[in-house]
Coordinates of C-alpha atoms in Angstrom, one line a residue:
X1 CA -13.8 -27.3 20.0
X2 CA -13.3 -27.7 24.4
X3 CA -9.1 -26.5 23.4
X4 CA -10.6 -23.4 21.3
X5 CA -13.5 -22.5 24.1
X6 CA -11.2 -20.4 25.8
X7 CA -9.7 -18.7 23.4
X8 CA -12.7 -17.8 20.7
X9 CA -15.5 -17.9 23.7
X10 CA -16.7 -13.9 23.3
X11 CA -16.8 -11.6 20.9
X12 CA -14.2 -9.4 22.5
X13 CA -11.6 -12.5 22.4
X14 CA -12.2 -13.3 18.9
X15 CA -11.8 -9.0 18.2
X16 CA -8.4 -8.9 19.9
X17 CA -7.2 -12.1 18.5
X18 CA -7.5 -10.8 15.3
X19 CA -6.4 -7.9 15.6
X20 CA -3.0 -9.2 17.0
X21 CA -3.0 -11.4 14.0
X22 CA -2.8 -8.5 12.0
X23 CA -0.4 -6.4 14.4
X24 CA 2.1 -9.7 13.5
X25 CA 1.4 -9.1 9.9
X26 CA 2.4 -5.2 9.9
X27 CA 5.3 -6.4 12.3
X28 CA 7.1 -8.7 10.1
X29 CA 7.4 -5.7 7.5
X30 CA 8.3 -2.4 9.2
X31 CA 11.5 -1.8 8.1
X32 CA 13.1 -1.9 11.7
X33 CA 13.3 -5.2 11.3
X34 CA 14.5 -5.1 7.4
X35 CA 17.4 -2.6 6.6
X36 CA 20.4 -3.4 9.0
X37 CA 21.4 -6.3 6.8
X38 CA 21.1 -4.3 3.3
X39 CA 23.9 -1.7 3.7
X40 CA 26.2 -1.4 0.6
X41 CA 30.1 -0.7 1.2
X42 CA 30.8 3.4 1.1
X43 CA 31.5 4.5 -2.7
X44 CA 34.7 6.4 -3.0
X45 CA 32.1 9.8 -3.6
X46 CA 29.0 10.8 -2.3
X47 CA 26.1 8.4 -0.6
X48 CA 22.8 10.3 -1.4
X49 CA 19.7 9.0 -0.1
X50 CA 16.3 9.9 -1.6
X51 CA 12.9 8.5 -1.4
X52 CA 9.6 8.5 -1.2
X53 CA 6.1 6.4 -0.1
X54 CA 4.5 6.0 3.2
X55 CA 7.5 4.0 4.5
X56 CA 9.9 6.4 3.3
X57 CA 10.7 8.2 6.8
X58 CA 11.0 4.7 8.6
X59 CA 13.2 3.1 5.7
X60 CA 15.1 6.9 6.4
X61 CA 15.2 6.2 10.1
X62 CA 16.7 2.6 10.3
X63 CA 19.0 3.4 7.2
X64 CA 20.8 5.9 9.4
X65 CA 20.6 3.9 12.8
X66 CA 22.7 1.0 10.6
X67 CA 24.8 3.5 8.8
X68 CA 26.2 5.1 12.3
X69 CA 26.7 1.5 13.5
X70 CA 28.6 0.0 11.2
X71 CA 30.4 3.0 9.2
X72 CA 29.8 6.0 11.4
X73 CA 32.6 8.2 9.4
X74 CA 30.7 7.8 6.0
X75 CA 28.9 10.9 4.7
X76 CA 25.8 10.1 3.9
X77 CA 22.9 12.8 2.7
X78 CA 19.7 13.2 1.0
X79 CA 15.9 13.5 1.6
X80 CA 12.8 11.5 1.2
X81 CA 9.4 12.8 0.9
X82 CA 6.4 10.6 2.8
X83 CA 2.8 11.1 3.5
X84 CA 1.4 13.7 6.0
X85 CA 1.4 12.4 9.2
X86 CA 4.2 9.7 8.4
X87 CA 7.2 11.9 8.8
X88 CA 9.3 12.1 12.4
X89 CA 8.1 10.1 15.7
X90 CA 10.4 10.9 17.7
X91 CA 12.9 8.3 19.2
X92 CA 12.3 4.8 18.9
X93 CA 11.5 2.3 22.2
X94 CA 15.4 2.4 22.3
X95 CA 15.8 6.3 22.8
X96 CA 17.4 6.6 19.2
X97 CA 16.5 9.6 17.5
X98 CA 14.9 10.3 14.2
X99 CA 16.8 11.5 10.7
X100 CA 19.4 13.4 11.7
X101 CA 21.5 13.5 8.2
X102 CA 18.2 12.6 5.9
X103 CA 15.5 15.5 5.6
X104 CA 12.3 14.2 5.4
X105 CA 9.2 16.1 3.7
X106 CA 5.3 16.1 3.4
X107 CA 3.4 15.9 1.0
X108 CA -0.4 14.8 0.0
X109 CA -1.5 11.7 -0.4
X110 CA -3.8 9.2 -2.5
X111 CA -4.1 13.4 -4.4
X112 CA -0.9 15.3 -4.7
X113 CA -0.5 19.0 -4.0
X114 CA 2.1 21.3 -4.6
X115 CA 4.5 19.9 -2.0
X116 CA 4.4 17.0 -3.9
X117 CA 5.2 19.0 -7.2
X118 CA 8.3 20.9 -4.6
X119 CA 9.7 17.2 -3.5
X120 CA 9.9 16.0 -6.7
X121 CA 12.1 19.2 -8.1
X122 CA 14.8 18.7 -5.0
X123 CA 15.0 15.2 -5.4
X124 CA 15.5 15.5 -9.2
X125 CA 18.2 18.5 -8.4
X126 CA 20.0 16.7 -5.7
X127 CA 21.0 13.6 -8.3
X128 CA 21.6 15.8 -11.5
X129 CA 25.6 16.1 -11.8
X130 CA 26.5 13.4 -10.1
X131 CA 30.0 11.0 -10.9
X132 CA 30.6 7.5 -11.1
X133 CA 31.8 7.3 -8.1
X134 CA 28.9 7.9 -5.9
X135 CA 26.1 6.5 -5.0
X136 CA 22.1 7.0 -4.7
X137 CA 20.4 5.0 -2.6
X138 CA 16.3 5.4 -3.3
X139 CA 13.8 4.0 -0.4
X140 CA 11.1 3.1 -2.7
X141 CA 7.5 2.1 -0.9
X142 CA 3.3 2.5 -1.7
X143 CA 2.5 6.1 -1.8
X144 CA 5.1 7.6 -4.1
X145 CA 3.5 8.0 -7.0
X146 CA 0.9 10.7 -5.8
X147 CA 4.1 12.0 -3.2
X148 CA 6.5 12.2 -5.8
X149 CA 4.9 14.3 -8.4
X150 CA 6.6 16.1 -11.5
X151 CA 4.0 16.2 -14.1
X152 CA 5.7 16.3 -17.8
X153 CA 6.4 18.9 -20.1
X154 CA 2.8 20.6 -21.5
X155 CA 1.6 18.6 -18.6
X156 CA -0.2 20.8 -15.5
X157 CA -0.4 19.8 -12.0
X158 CA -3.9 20.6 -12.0
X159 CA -4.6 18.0 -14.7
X160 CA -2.5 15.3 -13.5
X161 CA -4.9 15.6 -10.3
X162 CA -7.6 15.5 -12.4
X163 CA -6.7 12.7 -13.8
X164 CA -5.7 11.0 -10.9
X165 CA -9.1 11.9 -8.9
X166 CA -11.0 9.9 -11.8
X167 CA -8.7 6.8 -12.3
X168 CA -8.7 6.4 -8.4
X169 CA -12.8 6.4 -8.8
X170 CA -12.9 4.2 -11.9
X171 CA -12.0 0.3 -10.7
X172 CA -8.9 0.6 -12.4
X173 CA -6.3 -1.9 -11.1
X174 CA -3.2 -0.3 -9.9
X175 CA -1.1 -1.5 -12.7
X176 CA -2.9 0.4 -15.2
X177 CA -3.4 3.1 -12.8
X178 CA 0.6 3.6 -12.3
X179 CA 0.9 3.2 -16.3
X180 CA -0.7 6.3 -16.8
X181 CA 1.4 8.2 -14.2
X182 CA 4.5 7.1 -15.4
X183 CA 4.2 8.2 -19.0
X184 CA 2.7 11.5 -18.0
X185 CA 5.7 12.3 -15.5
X186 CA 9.0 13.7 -15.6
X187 CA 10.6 11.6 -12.8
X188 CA 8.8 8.2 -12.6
X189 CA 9.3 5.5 -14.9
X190 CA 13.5 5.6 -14.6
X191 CA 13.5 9.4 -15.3
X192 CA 14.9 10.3 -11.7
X193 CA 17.8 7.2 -12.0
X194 CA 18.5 8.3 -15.5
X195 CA 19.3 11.6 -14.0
X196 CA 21.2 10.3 -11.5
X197 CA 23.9 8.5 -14.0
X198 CA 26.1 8.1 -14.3
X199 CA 26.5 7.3 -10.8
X200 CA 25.2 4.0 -9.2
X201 CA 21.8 3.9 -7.9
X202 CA 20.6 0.9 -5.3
X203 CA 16.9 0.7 -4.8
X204 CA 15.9 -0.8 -2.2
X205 CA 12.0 -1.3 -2.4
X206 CA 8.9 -2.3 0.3
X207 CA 6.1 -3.5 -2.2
X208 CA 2.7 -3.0 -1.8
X209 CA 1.8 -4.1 -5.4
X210 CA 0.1 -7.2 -6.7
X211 CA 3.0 -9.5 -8.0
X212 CA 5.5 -7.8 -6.4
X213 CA 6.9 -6.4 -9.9
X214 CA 9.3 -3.5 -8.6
X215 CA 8.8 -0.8 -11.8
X216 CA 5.0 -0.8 -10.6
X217 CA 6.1 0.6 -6.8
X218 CA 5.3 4.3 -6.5
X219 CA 5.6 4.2 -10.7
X220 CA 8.5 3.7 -10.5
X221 CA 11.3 6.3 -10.1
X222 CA 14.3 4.6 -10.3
X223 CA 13.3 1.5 -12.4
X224 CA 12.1 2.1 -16.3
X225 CA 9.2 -0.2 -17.4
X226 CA 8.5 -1.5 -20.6
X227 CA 4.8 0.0 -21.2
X228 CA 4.2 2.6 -23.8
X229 CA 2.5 5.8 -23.9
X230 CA 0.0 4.6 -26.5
X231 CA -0.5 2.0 -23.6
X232 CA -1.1 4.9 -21.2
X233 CA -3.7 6.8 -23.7
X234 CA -5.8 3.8 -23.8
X235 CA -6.4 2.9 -20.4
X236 CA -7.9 6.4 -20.1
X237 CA -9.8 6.1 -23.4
X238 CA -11.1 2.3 -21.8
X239 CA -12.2 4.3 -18.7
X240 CA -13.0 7.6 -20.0
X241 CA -11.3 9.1 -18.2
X242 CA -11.4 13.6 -19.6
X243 CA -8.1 14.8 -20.6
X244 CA -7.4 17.1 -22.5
X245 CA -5.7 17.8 -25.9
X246 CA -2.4 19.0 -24.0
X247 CA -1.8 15.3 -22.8
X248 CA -3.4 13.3 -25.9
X249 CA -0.4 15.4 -27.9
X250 CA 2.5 14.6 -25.3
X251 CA 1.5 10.7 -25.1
X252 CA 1.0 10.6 -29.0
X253 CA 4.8 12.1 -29.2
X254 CA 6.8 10.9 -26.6
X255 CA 9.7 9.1 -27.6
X256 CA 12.5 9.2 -25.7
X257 CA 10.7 7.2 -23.0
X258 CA 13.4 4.9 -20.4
X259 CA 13.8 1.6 -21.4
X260 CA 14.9 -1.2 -19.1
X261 CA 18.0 -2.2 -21.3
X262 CA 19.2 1.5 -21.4
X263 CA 22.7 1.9 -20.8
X264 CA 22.3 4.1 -18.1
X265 CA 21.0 1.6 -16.0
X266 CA 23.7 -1.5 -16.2
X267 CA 25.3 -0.6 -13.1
X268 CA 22.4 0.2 -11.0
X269 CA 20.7 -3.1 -8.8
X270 CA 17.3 -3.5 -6.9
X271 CA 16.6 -5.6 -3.3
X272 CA 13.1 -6.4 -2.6
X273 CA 13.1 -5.9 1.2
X274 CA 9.7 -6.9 1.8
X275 CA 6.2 -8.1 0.5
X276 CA 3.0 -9.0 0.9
X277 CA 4.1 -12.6 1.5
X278 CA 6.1 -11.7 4.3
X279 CA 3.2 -9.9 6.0
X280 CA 0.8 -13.2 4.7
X281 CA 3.6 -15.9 6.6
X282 CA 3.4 -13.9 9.8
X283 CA -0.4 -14.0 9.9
X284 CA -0.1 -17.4 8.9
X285 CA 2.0 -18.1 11.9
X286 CA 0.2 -16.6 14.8
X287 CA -2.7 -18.8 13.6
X288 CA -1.3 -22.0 13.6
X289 CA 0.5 -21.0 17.0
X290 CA -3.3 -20.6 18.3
X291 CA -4.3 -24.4 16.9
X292 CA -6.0 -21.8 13.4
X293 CA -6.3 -23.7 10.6
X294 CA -5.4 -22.3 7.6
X295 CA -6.3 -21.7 3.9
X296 CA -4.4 -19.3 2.1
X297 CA -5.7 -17.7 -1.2
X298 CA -2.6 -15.7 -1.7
X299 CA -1.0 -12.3 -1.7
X300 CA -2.0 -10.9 -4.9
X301 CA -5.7 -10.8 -5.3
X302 CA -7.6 -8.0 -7.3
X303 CA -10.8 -7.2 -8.5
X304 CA -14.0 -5.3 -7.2
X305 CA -13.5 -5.2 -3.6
X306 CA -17.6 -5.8 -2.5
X307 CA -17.2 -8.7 -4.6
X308 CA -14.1 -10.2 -3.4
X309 CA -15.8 -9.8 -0.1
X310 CA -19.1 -11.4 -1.2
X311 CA -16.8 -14.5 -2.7
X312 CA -14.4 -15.0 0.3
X313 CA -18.2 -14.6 2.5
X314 CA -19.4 -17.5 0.7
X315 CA -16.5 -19.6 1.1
X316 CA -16.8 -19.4 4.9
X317 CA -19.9 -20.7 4.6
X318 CA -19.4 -23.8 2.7
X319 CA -16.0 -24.3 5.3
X320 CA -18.0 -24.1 8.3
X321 CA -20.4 -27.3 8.3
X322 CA -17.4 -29.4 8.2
X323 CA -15.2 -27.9 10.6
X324 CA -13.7 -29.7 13.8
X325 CA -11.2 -27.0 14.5
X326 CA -11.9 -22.9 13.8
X327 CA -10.0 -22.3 10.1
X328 CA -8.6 -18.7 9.2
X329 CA -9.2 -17.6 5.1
X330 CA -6.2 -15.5 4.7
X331 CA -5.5 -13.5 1.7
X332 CA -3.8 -10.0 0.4
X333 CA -3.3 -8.1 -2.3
X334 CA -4.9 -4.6 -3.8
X335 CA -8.6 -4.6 -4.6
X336 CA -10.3 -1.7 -6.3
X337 CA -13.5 0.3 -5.7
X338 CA -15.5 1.4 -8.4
X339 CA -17.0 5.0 -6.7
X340 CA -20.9 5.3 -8.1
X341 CA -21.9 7.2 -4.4
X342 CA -20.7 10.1 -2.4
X343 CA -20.2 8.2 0.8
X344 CA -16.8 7.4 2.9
X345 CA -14.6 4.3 2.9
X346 CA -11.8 2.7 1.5
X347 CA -10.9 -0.5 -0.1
X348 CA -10.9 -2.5 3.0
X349 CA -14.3 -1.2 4.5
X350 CA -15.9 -1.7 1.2
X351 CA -14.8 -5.6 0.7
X352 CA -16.0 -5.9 4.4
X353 CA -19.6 -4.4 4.0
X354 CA -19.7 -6.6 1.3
X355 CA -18.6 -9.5 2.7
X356 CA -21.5 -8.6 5.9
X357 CA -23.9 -8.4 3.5
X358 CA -23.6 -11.8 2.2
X359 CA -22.9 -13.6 5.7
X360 CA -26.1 -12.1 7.3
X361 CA -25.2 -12.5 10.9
X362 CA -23.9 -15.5 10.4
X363 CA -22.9 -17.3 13.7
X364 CA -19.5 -18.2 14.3
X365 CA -17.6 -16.0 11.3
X366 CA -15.8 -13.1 12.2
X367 CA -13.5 -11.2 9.7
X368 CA -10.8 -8.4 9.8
X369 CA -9.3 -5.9 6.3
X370 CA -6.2 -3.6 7.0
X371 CA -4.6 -1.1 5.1
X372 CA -1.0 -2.0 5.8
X373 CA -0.4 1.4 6.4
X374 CA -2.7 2.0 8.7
X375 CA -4.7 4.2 6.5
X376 CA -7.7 2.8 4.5
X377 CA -8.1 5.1 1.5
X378 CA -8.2 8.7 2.5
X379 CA -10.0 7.8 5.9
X380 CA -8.9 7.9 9.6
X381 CA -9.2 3.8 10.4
X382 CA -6.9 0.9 8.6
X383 CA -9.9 -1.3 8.2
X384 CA -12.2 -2.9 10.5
X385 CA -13.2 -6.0 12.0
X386 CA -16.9 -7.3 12.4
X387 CA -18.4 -10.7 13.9
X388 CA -22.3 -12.0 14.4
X389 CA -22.7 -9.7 17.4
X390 CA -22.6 -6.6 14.4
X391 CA -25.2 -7.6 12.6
X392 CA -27.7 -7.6 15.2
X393 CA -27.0 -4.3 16.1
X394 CA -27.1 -3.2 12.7
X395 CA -30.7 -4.6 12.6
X396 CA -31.1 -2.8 15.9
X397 CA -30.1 0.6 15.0
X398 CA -31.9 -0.2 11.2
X399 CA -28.6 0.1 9.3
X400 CA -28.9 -1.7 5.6
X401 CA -25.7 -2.9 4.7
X402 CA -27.3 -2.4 0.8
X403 CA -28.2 0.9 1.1
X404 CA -24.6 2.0 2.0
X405 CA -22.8 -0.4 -0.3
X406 CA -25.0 1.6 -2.9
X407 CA -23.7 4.8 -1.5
X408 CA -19.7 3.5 -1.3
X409 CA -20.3 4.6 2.4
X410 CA -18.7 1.6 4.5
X411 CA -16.8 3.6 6.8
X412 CA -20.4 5.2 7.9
X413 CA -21.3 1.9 8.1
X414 CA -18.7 0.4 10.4
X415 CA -18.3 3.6 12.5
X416 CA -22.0 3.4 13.5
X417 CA -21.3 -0.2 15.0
X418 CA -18.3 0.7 16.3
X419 CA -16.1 -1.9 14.0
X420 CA -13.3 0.6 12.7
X421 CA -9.9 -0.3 13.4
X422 CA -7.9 3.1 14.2
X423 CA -4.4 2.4 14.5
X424 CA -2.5 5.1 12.9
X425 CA 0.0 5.6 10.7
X426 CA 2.5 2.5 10.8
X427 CA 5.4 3.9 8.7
X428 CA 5.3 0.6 6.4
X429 CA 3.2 0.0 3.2
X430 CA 2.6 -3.8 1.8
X431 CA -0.6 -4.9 0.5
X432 CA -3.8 -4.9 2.4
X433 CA -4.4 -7.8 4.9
X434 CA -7.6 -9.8 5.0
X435 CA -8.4 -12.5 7.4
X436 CA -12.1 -14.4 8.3
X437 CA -12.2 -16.4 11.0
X438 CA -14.6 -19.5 10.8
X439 CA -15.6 -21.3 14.1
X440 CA -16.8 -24.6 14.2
X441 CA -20.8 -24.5 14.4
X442 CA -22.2 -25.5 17.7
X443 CA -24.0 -28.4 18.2

């Protein structure tokens, strides 16, 4: 390990070095580095632009950079609604300003509020009465389901919030998850394209799904699905979830749903600008650049996110008596978190604590989870990172990793050692990044 000694020979090093890893990640999928390439030819009518998800501003932002460089005299309009606190910057490292022709709005996310409710009416008004001849482009990314909110006929606010607050709590993956919003909506699931026709509507789309398939993204908006709503009643029957009779009658009667083979839709298209895999290859790349090793599980993993940690925990473990060089287990996708406590954390924090937990102080594994986004769950940090050196202060300061997985309380947890990762927003949404780093044991 004498070529690796310098680079993983303190805690600190092996800290930074994964965090840069993940820094590439996020890098390789922030749409300044996406859009310029995408832009359609101006329509003889209007370009609108609407939007919404926690890229939504960005994807805004570097649309209209490309649009005044390559067609400056094309109108173009619209607005896109993002999370609080991923609207405006300011001007880029290049002095170039923020929206200037595309209005960007707030609104609440993983819970909607009003504003979401008020985004949702204005987009939905902007594309009704619009001709052939013009065009909608919708920025599509993670996050627009709860910023994008207009809950369906007989349907209130209040109780789409409920419903939301419970199916967040229950483990239920995000495809079933974004089922039920789409069928008790009046603008996701293809409503806000079929409102749009007939004029054209390009979608261009950031996924932060598992499998990538584009009618899951924010629910939806532009893209019709082919999932029922007798499909939507029973994943909340399977996770019992209340509702009440108001929206057991409107999905037991719904049926003039979107379908994908509509007519409405034929002239419409969809460009996947970026993935998970993207974000994975980057990774991948700043390891091997180091002399990393490499085993890739893939971008689309699910499941209980303490156990997924627990699993990718062992794994280290059998790796590391046969290593020669340090390996990196990389993998993404969208775990879920099945709330039973009261405590803080997100997805990332939780597959961590549980991945501590089974290591035990461990010598020579260290291991990093990010929220793409910069936001893990409804907390301050993305994720955090953790090596040996954390669990024997955690013994020191008598922190049970047990007794605050039991709690759902990771964020306590990694805030006492100091292990959060704060970044901030980063205007981009893919799926989460996970990465354990397995040195070589020492003689």
């Amino acid at each position: 390990m004498n070529q690796h000694s310098s680079l993983f020979d303190d805690p600190v090093a092996v800290r930074d070095w994964l965090v840069k890893l993940g820094e590439a990640g996020v890098r390789a999928v922030h749409p300044d580095t996406l859009l310029p390439d995408q832009l359609p030819e101006p329509p003889a009518g209007r370009t609108l632009v609407i939007g919404a998800g926690k890229a939504a501003a960005s994807m805004a932002a570097a649309l209209e950079r490309a649009w005044q460089i390559s067609q400056p005299d094309a109108p173009l309009s619209g607005l896109v609604v993002t999370r609080y606190g991923h609207g405006p910057q300011g001007p880029d490292l290049q002095g170039q300003a923020d929206c200037q022709r595309i209005e960007v709005l707030e609104a609440s996310h993983p819970m909607p509020d009003d504003l979401s409710e008020r985004a949702a009416k204005r987009m939905l008004e902007a594309v009704a009465g619009l001709g052939e001849d013009d065009l909608v482009i919708a920025l599509i990314s993670g996050g627009g389901s709860a910023l994008m909110t207009l809950p369906a006929d007989g349907v209130s606010l209040s109780e789409k919030q409920n419903i939301n607050h419970h199916l967040l709590r229950s483990g239920a993956p995000i495809r079933e998850i974004n089922t039920v919003r789409r069928h008790l909506s009046a603008i996701k699931g293809g409503r806000l394209a079929a409102t749009a026709h007939p004029a054209r509507v390009l979608t261009w789309l950031i996924s932060d799904v598992p499998g990538d398939e584009a009618s899951l993204i924010a629910s939806g908006p532009t893209l019709a699905d082919a999932s029922t709503p007798q499909q939507a009643l029973e994943i909340l029957e399977r996770y019992s979830i209340p509702v009440s009779d108001e929206v057991r009658h409107h999905l037991a009667n719904s049926s003039d749903w979107p379908t994908p083979d509509a007519p409405q839709f034929a002239r419409d298209q969809q460009v996947m600008l970026a993935r998970a895999k993207e974000a994975m290859s980057a990774a991948k790349a700043f390891a091997e650049a180091s002399d990393v090793a490499v085993e890739y599980l893939g971008d689309d993993l699910e499941g209980e996110a303490r156990e997924l940690g627990r699993s990718h925990a062992r794994l280290a473990l059998e790796h590391q008596a046969g290593l020669s060089k340090p390996l990196l287990i990389l993998s993404g996708g969208e775990t879920s978190v099945t709330v039973v406590g009261d405590g803080r954390g997100g997805r990332n924090v939780e597959y961590l604590l549980g991945a501590f937990d089974e290591l035990q102080g461990a010598p020579g594994i260290h291991a990093l989870a990010i929220d793409t986004d910069g936001i893990d769950g409804s907390e301050d940090n993305a994720g955090a990172v953790f090596g040996p050196e954390q669990a024997q202060q955690a013994a020191e300061k008598g922190l049970h990793a047990e007794t605050y997985l039991s709690r759902n309380d990771a964020y306590t947890f990694f805030s006492a050692l100091d292990a959060l990762l704060v970044t901030g927003p980063t205007r981009t949404n893919v799926n989460d990044l996970r990465a354990i780093l397995v040195l070589p044991r020492t003689p």
